[in-house]
Structure formats: structure tokens, C-alpha cells
Backbone as JSON Lines, residues from 0, in Angstrom:
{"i":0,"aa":"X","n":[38.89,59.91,154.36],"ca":[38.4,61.18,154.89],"c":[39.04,62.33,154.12]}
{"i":1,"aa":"X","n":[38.33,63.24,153.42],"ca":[38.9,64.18,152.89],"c":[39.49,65.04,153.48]}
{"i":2,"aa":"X","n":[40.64,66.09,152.95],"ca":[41.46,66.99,153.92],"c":[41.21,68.16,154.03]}
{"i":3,"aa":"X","n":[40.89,68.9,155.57],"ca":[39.93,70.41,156.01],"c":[41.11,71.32,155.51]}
{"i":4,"aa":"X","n":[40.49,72.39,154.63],"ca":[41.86,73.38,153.85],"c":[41.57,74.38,155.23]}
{"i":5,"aa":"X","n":[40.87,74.42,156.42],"ca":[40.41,75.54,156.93],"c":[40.1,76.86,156.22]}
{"i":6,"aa":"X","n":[38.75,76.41,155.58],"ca":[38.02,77.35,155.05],"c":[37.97,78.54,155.82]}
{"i":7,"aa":"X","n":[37.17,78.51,156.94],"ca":[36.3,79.58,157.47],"c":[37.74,80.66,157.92]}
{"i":8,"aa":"X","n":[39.02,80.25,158.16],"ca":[39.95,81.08,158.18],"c":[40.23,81.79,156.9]}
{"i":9,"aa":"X","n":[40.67,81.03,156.07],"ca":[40.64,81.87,154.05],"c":[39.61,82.46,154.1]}
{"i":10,"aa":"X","n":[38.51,82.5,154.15],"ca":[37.21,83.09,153.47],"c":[37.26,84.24,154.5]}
{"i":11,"aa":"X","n":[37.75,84.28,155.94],"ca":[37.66,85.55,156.26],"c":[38.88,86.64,156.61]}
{"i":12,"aa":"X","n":[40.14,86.03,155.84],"ca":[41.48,86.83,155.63],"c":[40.64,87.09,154.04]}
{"i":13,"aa":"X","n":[39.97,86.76,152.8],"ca":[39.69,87.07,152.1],"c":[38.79,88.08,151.93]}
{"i":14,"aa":"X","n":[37.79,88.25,152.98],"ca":[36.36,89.17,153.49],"c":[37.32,90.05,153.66]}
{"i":15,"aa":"X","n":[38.45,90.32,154.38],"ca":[38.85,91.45,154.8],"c":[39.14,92.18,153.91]}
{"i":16,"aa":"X","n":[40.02,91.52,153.12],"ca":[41.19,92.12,151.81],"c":[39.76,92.94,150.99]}
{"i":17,"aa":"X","n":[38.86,92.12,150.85],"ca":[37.82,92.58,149.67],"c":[37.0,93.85,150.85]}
{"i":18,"aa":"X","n":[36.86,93.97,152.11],"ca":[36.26,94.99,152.51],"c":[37.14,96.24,152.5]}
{"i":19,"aa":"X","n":[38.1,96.03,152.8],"ca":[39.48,97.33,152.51],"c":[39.14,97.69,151.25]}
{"i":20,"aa":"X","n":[38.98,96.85,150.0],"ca":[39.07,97.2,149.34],"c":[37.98,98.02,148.11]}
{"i":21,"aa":"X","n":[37.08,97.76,148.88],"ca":[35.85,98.52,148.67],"c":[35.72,100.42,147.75]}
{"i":22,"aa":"X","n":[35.14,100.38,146.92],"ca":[35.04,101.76,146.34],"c":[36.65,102.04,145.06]}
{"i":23,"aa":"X","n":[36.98,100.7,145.16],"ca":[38.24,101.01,143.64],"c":[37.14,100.45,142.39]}
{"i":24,"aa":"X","n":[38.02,100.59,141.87],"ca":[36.61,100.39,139.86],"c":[37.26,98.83,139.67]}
{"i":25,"aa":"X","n":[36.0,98.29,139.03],"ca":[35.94,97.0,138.7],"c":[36.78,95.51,139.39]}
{"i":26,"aa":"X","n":[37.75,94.55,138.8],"ca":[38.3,93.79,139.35],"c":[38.87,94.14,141.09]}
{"i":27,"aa":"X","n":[39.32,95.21,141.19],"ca":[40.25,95.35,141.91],"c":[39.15,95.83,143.3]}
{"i":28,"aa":"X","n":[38.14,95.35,143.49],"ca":[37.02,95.48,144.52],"c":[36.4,94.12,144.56]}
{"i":29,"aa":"X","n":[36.57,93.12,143.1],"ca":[35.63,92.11,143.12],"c":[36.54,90.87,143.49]}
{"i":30,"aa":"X","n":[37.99,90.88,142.75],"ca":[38.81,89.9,142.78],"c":[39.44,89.68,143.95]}
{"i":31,"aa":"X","n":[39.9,88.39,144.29],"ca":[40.82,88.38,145.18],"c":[42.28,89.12,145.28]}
{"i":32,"aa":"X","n":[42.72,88.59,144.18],"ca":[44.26,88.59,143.77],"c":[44.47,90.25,143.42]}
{"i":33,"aa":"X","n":[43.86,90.89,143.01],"ca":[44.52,92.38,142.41],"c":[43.57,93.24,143.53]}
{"i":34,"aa":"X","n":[42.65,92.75,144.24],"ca":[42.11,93.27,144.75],"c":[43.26,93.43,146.37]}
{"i":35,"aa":"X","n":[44.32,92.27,146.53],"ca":[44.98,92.19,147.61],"c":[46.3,93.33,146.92]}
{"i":36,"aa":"X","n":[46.36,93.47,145.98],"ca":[47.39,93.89,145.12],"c":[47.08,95.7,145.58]}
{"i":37,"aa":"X","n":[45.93,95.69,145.16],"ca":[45.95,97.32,145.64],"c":[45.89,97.56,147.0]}
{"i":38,"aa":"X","n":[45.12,96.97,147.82],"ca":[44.8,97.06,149.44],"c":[46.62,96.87,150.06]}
{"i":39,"aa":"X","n":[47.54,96.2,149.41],"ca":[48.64,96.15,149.91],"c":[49.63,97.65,149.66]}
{"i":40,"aa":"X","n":[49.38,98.06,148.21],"ca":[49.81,99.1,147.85],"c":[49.04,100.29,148.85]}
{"i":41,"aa":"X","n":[48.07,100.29,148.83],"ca":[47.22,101.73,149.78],"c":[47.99,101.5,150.72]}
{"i":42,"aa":"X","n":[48.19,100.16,151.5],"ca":[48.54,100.55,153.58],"c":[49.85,100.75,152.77]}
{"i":43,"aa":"X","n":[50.63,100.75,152.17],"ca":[52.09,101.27,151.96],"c":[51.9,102.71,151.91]}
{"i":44,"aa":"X","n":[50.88,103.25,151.24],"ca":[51.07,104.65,150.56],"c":[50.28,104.85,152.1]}
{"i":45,"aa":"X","n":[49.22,104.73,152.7],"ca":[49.06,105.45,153.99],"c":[50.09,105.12,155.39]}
{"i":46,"aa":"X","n":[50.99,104.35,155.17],"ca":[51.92,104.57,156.11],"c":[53.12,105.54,155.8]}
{"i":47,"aa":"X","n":[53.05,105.63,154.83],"ca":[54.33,106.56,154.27],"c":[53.59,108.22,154.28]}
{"i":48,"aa":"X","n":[52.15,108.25,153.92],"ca":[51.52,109.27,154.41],"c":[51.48,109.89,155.61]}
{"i":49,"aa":"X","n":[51.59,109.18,156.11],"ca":[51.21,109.21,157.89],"c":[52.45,110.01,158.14]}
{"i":50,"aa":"X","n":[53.55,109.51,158.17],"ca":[54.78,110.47,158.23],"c":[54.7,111.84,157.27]}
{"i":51,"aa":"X","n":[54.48,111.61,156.33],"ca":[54.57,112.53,155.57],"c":[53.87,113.93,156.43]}
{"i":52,"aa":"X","n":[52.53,113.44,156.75],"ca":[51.48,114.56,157.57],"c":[52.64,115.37,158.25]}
{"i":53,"aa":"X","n":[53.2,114.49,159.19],"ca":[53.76,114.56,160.07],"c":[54.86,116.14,159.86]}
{"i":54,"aa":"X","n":[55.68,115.55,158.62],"ca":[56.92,116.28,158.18],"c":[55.71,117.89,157.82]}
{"i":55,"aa":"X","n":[55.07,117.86,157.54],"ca":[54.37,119.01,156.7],"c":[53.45,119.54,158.01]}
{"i":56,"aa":"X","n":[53.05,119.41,158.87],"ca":[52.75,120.12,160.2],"c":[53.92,120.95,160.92]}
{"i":57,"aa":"X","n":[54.83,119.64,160.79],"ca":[56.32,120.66,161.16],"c":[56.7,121.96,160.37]}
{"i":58,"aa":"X","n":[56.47,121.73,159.16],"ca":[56.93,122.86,158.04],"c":[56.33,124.04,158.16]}
């Protein structure tokens, strides 16, 4: 009996990464791998944004 990799879980932690990542130029919308590469970098830069707002409403 061959062994279940649980597809339908990968293919839709993968759907996600590639829908976040939607509207960057070339690979990095189509690929998995650089496409997770930027979508990881953005939620860094919009959580660090998020504060940032924050500090600059105060100002």
C-alpha cells in the first residue's frame, strides 16, 4: 500500500502562501518557495508597520 503524504493539507497551506502572495512580478506569485519567501518577509514588514502607525499617530 503506498504512503498518504496528506496532500489535500500541503496543497492548501500552499493555496494560501500563493494567494497572499498575489500581485508581486513573476516567480515570486507563481513559485512556491520564493513565493513563501516574500509573503514571510511582508507579514514581518506589516507587523512592524502596524506599530510603527501606531508610534506616528502619537507624534
Amino acid at each position: 500500500m503506498p504512503r498518504a503524504k496528506n496532500n489535500v493539507a500541503a496543497h492548501k497551506r500552499h493555496k494560501k502562501v500563493l494567494d497572499r502572495a498575489k500581485g508581486n512580478f513573476n516567480g515570486r506569485s507563481k513559485l512556491y518557495r520564493t513565493a513563501l519567501e516574500t509573503v514571510n518577509k511582508g507579514m514581518t514588514y506589516a507587523y512592524r508597520d502596524r506599530r510603527n502607525k501606531k508610534r506616528v499617530f502619537r507624534s
